[in-house]
Coordinates of C-alpha atoms in Angstrom, one line a residue:
M760 CA 18.5 -15.2 -24.8
K761 CA 17.1 -13.3 -21.5
K762 CA 14.0 -11.5 -22.3
T763 CA 12.7 -8.7 -20.5
L764 CA 9.3 -7.1 -21.0
K765 CA 8.1 -3.6 -19.6
K766 CA 4.6 -2.2 -20.2
F767 CA 3.4 1.6 -19.9
A768 CA -0.2 2.7 -21.0
L769 CA -1.2 6.7 -21.3
I770 CA -4.1 6.8 -19.5
A771 CA -5.4 10.0 -20.0
G772 CA -4.7 9.7 -23.8
L773 CA -2.1 10.0 -26.4
V774 CA -2.8 13.7 -27.7
A775 CA -4.5 16.4 -26.4
T776 CA -5.6 19.3 -28.6
I777 CA -5.3 22.7 -27.6
G778 CA -6.4 26.0 -29.7
G779 CA -6.3 23.6 -32.7
T780 CA -2.5 22.4 -31.9
A781 CA -1.8 18.8 -31.5
V782 CA 0.3 18.5 -28.4
A783 CA 3.2 15.4 -28.5
S784 CA 3.0 13.1 -25.1
A785 CA 6.5 11.3 -24.8
A786 CA 8.4 9.5 -22.3
V787 CA 12.5 8.5 -22.2
Q788 CA 13.7 5.5 -20.1
Y789 CA 16.8 3.4 -19.8
P790 CA 15.9 -0.1 -18.8
G791 CA 18.4 -3.2 -19.2
G792 CA 21.6 -0.8 -20.5
G793 CA 19.1 0.5 -23.3
V794 CA 17.3 3.7 -24.2
W795 CA 13.5 3.3 -24.5
T796 CA 11.4 6.4 -25.8
Y797 CA 7.5 5.9 -26.6
G798 CA 4.5 8.0 -26.7
A799 CA 2.6 10.1 -29.3
A800 CA 3.2 12.2 -31.9
N801 CA 2.4 13.0 -35.7
G802 CA -1.2 11.6 -34.9
G803 CA -0.3 8.1 -33.9
A804 CA 2.0 6.3 -30.9
Y805 CA 5.4 4.9 -31.2
S806 CA 7.8 2.8 -29.5
N807 CA 11.5 3.0 -29.8
Y808 CA 14.3 1.1 -28.5
Y809 CA 18.1 1.3 -28.5
H810 CA 20.7 -1.2 -27.0
S811 CA 24.5 -1.1 -27.8
G812 CA 24.8 -5.1 -27.1
R813 CA 21.7 -7.1 -27.8
Y814 CA 19.3 -7.8 -29.9
H815 CA 15.9 -6.5 -29.1
S816 CA 12.5 -5.2 -30.5
S817 CA 9.7 -2.6 -29.3
T818 CA 6.0 -2.8 -29.8
V819 CA 3.2 -0.6 -29.4
V820 CA -0.5 -1.4 -29.5
S821 CA -4.2 1.0 -29.2
R822 CA -6.0 -0.2 -26.5
W823 CA -9.0 0.8 -28.6
T824 CA -8.6 -1.0 -31.7
G825 CA -5.9 -3.7 -31.0
A826 CA -3.9 -2.6 -34.0
S827 CA 0.0 -3.1 -33.2
S828 CA 3.0 -2.6 -34.5
K829 CA 6.6 -4.2 -33.5
G830 CA 10.0 -3.6 -34.7
Y831 CA 13.4 -5.6 -34.2
A832 CA 16.8 -4.4 -34.9
Q833 CA 20.5 -5.9 -33.8
A834 CA 22.6 -4.5 -31.2
G835 CA 23.6 -0.9 -31.9
Q836 CA 20.6 -0.4 -33.9
T837 CA 17.1 1.4 -32.6
S838 CA 13.9 -0.6 -33.0
R839 CA 10.9 1.1 -34.0
A840 CA 7.1 0.7 -33.8
W841 CA 4.6 3.2 -34.9
I842 CA 0.9 2.9 -35.2
S843 CA -1.9 5.5 -36.3
T844 CA -4.2 6.8 -33.2
K845 CA -7.3 9.1 -33.1
L846 CA -7.3 12.1 -30.6
G847 CA -7.2 10.5 -27.0
E848 CA -6.8 7.2 -28.2
Q849 CA -5.0 4.9 -25.3
A850 CA -1.9 2.5 -26.4
A851 CA 0.3 0.3 -24.3
F852 CA 4.1 0.4 -25.4
Y853 CA 6.8 -2.3 -24.7
Y854 CA 10.2 -3.1 -25.2
N855 CA 12.0 -6.8 -25.1
Y856 CA 15.7 -7.8 -25.3

């Protein structure tokens, strides 16, 4: 199985609070013929990857605490990883196939 690893970090922090409202930060990319979404929402950080033809995974890791989550999925399904984060906490995001 060919493995490809990509890493992205949100340097400015994951969630900003404006007037008491949490603002989500998200990105979408299309690596290796799949769809990768990652970012911050609902008090946490997530990395989700869909690929129609390969077994794959997605990972999110806190840059502050090292807490991590890794999700796996068969071809045609979405791998999902999520961790709880604090305001301004930074995270690294990965996909692998």
